[in-house]
Every structure is written in structure tokens, then in C-alpha cells.
CSV table of C-alpha atoms in Angstrom, one decimal:
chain,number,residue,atom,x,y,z
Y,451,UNK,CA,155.2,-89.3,-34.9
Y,452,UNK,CA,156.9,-92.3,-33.0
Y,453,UNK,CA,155.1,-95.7,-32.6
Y,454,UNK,CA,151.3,-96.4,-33.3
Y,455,UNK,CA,149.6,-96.5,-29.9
Y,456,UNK,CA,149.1,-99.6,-28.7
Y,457,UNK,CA,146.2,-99.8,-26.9
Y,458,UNK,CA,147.3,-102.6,-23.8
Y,459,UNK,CA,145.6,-105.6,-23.2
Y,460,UNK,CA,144.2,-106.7,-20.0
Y,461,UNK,CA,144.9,-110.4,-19.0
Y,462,UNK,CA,141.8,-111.0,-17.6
Y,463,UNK,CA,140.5,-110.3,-21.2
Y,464,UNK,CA,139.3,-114.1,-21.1
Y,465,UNK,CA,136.7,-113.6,-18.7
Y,466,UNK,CA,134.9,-111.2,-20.3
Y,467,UNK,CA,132.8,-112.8,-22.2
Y,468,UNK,CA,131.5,-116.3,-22.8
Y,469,UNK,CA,133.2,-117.3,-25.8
Y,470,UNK,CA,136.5,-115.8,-25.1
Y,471,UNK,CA,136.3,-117.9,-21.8
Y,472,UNK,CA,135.8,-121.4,-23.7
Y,473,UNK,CA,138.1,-120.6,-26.1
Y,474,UNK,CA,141.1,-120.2,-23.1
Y,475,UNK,CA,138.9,-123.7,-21.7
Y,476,UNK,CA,139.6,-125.0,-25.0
Y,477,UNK,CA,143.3,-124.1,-25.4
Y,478,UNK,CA,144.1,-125.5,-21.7
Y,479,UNK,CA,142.8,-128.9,-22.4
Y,480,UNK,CA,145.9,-129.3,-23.9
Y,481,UNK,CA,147.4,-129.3,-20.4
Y,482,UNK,CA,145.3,-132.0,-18.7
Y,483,UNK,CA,146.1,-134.2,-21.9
Y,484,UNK,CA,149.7,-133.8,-21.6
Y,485,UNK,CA,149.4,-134.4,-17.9
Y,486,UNK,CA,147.8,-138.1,-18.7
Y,487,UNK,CA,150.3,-138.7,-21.4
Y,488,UNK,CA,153.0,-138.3,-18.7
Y,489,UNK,CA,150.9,-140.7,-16.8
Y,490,UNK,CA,150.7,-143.5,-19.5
Y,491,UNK,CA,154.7,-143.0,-19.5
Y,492,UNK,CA,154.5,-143.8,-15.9
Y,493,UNK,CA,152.7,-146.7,-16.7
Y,494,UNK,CA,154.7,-148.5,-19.1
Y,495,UNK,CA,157.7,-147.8,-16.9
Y,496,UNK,CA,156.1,-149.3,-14.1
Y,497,UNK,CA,155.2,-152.5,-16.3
Y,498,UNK,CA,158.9,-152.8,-17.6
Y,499,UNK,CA,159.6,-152.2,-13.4
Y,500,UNK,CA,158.0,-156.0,-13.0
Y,501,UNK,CA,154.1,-157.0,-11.2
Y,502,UNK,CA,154.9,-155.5,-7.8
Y,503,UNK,CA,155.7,-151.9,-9.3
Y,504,UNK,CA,152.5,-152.1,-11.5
Y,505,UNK,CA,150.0,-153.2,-8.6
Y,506,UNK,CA,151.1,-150.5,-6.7
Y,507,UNK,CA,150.8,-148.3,-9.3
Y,508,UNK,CA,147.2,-149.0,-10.4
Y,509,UNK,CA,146.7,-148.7,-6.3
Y,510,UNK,CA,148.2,-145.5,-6.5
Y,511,UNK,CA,145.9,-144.5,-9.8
Y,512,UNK,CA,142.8,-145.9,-7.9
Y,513,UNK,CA,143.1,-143.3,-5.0
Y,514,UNK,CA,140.3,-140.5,-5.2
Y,515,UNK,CA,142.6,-137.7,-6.1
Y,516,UNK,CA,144.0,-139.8,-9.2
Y,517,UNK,CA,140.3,-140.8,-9.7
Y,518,UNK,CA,138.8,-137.3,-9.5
Y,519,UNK,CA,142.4,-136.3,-11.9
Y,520,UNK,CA,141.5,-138.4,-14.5
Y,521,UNK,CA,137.6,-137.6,-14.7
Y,522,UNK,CA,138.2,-133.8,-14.9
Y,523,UNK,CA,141.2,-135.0,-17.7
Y,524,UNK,CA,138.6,-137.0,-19.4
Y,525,UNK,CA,136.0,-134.1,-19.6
Y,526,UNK,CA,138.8,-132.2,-21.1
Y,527,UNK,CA,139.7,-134.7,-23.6
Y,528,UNK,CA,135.9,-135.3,-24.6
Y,529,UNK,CA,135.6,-131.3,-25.0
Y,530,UNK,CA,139.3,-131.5,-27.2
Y,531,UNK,CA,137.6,-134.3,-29.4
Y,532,UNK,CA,134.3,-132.6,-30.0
Y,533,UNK,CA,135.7,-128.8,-31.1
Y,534,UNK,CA,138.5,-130.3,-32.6
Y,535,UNK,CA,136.6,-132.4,-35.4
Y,536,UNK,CA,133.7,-129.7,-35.8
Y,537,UNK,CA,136.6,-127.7,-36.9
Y,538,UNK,CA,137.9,-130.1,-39.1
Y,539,UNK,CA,135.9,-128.9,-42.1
Y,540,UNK,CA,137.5,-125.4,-41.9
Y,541,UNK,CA,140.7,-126.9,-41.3
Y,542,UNK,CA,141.3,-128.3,-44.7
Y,543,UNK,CA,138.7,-128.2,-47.7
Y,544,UNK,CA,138.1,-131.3,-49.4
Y,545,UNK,CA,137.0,-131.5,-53.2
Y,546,UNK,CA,135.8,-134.1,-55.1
Y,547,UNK,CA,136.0,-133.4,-58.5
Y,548,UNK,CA,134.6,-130.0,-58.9
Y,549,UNK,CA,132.4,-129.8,-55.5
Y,550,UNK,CA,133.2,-129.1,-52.4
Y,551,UNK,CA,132.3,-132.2,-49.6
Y,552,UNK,CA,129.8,-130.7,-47.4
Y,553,UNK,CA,131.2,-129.7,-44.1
Y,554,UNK,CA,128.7,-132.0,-42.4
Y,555,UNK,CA,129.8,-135.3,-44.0
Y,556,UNK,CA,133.7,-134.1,-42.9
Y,557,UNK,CA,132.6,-134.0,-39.5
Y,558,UNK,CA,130.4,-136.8,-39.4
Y,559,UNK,CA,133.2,-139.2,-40.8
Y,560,UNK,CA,135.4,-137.8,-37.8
Y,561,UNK,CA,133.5,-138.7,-35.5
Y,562,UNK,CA,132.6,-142.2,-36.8
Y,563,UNK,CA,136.3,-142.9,-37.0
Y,564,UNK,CA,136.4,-141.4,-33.5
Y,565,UNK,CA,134.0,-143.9,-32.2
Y,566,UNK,CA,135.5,-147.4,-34.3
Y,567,UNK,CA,138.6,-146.3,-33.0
Y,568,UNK,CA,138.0,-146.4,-29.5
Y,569,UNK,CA,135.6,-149.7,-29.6
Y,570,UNK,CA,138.5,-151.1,-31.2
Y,571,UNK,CA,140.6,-150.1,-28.8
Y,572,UNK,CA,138.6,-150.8,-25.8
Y,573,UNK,CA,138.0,-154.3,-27.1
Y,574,UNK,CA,141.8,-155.3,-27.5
Y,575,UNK,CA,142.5,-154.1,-24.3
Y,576,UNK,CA,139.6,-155.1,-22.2
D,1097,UNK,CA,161.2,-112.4,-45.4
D,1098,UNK,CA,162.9,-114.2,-42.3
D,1099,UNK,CA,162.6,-118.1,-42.8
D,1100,UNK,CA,160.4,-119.6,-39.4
D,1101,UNK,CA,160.3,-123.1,-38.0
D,1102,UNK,CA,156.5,-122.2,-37.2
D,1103,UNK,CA,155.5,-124.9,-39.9
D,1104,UNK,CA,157.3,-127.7,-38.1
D,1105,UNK,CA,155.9,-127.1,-34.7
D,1106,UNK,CA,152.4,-126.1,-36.2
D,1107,UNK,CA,152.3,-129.5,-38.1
D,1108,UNK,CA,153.3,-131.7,-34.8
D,1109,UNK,CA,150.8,-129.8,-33.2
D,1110,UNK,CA,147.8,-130.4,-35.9
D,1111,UNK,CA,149.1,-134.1,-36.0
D,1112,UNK,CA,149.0,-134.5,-32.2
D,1113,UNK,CA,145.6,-132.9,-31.8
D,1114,UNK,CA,144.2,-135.7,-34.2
D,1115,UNK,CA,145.8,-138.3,-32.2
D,1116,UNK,CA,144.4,-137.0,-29.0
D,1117,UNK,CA,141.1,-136.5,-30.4
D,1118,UNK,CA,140.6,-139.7,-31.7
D,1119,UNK,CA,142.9,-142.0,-29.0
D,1120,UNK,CA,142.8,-139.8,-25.7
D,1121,UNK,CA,139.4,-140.4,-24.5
D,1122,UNK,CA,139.2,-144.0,-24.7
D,1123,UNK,CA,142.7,-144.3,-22.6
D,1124,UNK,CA,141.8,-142.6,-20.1
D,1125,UNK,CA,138.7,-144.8,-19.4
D,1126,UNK,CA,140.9,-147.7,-19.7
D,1127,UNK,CA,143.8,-146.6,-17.8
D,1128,UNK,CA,142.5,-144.0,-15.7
D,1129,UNK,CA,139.1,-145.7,-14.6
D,1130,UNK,CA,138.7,-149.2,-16.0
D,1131,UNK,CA,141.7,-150.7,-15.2
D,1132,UNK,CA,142.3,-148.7,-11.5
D,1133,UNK,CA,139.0,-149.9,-10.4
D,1134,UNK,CA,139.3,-153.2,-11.6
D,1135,UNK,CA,136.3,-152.9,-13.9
D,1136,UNK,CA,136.7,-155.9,-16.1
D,1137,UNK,CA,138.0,-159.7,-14.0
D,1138,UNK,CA,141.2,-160.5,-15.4
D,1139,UNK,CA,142.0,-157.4,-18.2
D,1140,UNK,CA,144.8,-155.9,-16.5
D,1141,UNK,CA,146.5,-158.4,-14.5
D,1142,UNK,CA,150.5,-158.0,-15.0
D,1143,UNK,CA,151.1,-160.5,-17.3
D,1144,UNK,CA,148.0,-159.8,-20.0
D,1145,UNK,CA,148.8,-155.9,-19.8
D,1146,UNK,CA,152.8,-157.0,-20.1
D,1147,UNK,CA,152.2,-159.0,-23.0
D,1148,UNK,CA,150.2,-156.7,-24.8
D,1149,UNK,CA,152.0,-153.1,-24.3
D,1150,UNK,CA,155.2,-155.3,-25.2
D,1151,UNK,CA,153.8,-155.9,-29.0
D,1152,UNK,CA,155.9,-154.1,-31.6
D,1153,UNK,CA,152.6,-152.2,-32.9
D,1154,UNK,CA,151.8,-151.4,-29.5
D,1155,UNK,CA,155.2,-149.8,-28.4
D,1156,UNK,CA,154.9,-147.8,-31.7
D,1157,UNK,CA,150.7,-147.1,-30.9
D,1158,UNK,CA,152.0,-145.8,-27.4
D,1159,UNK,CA,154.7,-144.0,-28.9
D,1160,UNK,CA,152.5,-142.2,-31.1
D,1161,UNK,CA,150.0,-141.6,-28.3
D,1162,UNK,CA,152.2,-140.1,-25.9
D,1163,UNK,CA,154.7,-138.0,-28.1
D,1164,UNK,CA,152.3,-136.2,-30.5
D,1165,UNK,CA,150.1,-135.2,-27.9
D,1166,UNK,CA,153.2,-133.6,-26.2
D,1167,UNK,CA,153.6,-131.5,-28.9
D,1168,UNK,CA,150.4,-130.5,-29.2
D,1169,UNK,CA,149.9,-129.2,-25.7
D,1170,UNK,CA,153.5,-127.5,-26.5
D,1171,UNK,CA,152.2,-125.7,-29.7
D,1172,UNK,CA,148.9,-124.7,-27.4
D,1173,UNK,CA,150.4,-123.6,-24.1
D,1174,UNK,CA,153.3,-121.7,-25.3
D,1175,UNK,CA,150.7,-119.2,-27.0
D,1176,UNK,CA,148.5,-119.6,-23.9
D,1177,UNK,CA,150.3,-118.1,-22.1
D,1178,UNK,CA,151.5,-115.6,-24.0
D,1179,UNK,CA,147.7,-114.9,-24.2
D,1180,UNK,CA,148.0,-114.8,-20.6
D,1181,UNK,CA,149.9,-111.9,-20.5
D,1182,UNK,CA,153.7,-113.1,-20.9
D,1183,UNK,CA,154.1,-111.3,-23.7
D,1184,UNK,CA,158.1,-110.6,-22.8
D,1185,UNK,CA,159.1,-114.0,-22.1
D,1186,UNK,CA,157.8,-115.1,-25.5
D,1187,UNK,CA,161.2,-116.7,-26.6
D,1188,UNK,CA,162.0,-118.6,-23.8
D,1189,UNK,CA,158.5,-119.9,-23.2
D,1190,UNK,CA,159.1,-121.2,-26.9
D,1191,UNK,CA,162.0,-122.9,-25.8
D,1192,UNK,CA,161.3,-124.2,-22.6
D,1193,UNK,CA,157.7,-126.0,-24.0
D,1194,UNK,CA,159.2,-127.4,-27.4
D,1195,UNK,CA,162.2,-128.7,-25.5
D,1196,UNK,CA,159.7,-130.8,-22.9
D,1197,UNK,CA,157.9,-132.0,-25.4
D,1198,UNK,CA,161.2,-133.1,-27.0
D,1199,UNK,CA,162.8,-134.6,-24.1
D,1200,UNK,CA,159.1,-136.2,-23.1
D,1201,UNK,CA,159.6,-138.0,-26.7
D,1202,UNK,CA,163.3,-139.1,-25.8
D,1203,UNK,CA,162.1,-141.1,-22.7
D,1204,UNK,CA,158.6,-142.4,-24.1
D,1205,UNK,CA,161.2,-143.7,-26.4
D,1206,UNK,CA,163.8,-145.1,-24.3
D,1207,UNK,CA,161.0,-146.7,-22.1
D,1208,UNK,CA,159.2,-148.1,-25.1
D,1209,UNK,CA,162.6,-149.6,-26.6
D,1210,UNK,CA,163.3,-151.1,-23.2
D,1211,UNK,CA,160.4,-152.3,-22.5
């Protein structure tokens, strides 16, 4: 007797069911968010490039394929944010003392960090 | 047992999935809506946005932001697309996403420190 058998996997095997299909929608958020990170690099080296570089820049950003990019990247993020911290709890246990904290006051706290973060954030810079 | 650097690139990627999480959404609106379409008067004229991405916490906050991230989608993608089916090129899809993510850090650097 040689190997085990192997049985080969398909690679559509993501689109056979619902949850194996958001999973793969989950993993590839990852690419839109790397994809805006490159565009905030862009950004900064437009800023350090003096005014002229960075208005045409923002022009550039404001055309509808750069407008349409970055809804679709937000809709990723938001869908990154929202699995990520409901998975938190699993993640890592946290005791106090002898008890567990519940998983919902884990996840809760995420979120509300989420949210002060980015009023914070939008304040400073708007 | 054979000694892995899976811990390393496993902890960038958990670090850069909180970062994104929490800091991701919020930039886009800023950068990728607000400020494009000129939602708020005066927010991102040259020399306001200048000034304030020229801070030494910002440069470190926009450090952060871009190079964890990188590694996060690095972590992700590489077993993506293994998932995917590329199953033979494991190694070299290893190499080549961990090595963008690397050299992504090395200029968000270099622009942040010449900024």
C-alpha cells in the first residue's frame, strides 16, 4: 500500500455553498484593503510632490472609476470590520479572575472602540 | 519538529487586521469620498492636509496604517490562493506576497521620513 488516496479538490469548491462563498468574500477583502493602502501611499507622495501634484490627485481620486473603487473598497472594509471583531471573542479568551468575560461584552467593546476611533479621526481631519 | 516563521507572519497578520478593522473604514470616507468630492469647505486644502500628515504622530499613524494592513492582506491572499487551487506554487506565492508587503513597508517609510 503506497500513499492514502487523496481525494482532489475542485476550485470552484467556494461556490458551492453559501458560507464557503462568504468565507472566500471575507478572505479577499484583504485585497481591496491593500489596494487603498497603496492609495494612501500615493497620497502622501503626492503631498510631499507640492499643491499642484495633490490637486490633481484628488481630481484624479474624484473620477467615477476611483469613486465607484473606493465605495466597493469601503463595503469591503465595513464587511472586514464587522467579522473581524465578532470573532474577536474566539480569538483570544479573556478572564477576569476566575470567569470567563462574556463573548458579548468582547465584542461590544470592539466595536465601541471602533466607532470613537473613527469620530476621532474624522474630527481631526475634517 | 522543523522550526517555522508562521508565528511571525501570523502575528503581523492578526496585528494588521485590527488596524484595518478599526482605522480602514473611516479613511476611506475621508480620503476616498470626503476629501475627493470636496465634502467639507476648507478640510483638505494643500496646506491644512500638508501640515497635518507632516506631524510626527501622524507619519507614525500613517505608517502604522499602511504597513500592517500590507501584511495582513499578505498573510490572507497567499492562502487564498492556495485555496484557489495553486497548491504547487505554494512557496513562491509565500515569497512573492511577504516580500510586497515588505518592500510596500520600505517606501511607506521612505515617503513618511521624507515627507
Amino acid at each position: 500500500m503506497s500513499r492514502p488516496y487523496h481525494r482532489p479538490m475542485p476550485a470552484n469548491w467556494w461556490l458551492t455553498n453559501r458560507a464557503y462563498f462568504m468565507f472566500m468574500i471575507r478572505e479577499l477583502t484583504s485585497v481591496f484593503i491593500a489596494i487603498y493602502v497603496v492609495l494612501i501611499l500615493v497620497l502622501i507622495n503626492r503631498i510631499a510632490a507640492g499643491p499642484d501634484a495633490y490637486r490633481a490627485y484628488l481630481a484624479f481620486l474624484a473620477t467615477p472609476g476611483m469613486l465607484v473603487f473606493h465605495i466597493v473598497a469601503l463595503a469591503a472594509a465595513l464587511f472586514h470590520s464587522i467579522t473581524w471583531f465578532n470573532l474577536a471573542p474566539k480569538g483570544l479568551a479573556v478572564r477576569v479572575g476566575e470567569r470567563r468575560v462574556p463573548d458579548a461584552v468582547i465584542v461590544g467593546s470592539n466595536f465601541a472602540a471602533w466607532i470613537i476611533l473613527s469620530v476621532l479621526l474624522a474630527w481631526i481631519v475634517l | 519538529m522543523k522550526r517555522s516563521n508562521e508565528p511571525i507572519w501570523w502575528s503581523l497578520f492578526a496585528a494588521g487586521g485590527v488596524v484595518a478593522a478599526l482605522f480602514i473604514p473611516v479613511l476611506i470616507l475621508l480620503t476616498g469620498i470626503a476629501g475627493p468630492l470636496g465634502w467639507t469647505a476648507q478640510a483638505f486644502a494643500y496646506d491644512r492636509i500638508a501640515a497635518l500628515a507632516g506631524h510626527p504622530l501622524s507619519r507614525l499613524f500613517l505608517f502604522v496604517v499602511i504597513s500592517l494592513p500590507l501584511f495582513h492582506w499578505a498573510h490572507r491572499f497567499r492562502f487564498t490562493l492556495v485555496d484557489l487551487g495553486l497548491k504547487g506554487a505554494r512557496n513562491a506565492i509565500a515569497s512573492a506576497c511577504y516580500g510586497a508587503a515588505i518592500l510596500g513597508t520600505a517606501v511607506a517609510a521612505f515617503v513618511l521620513i521624507t515627507l
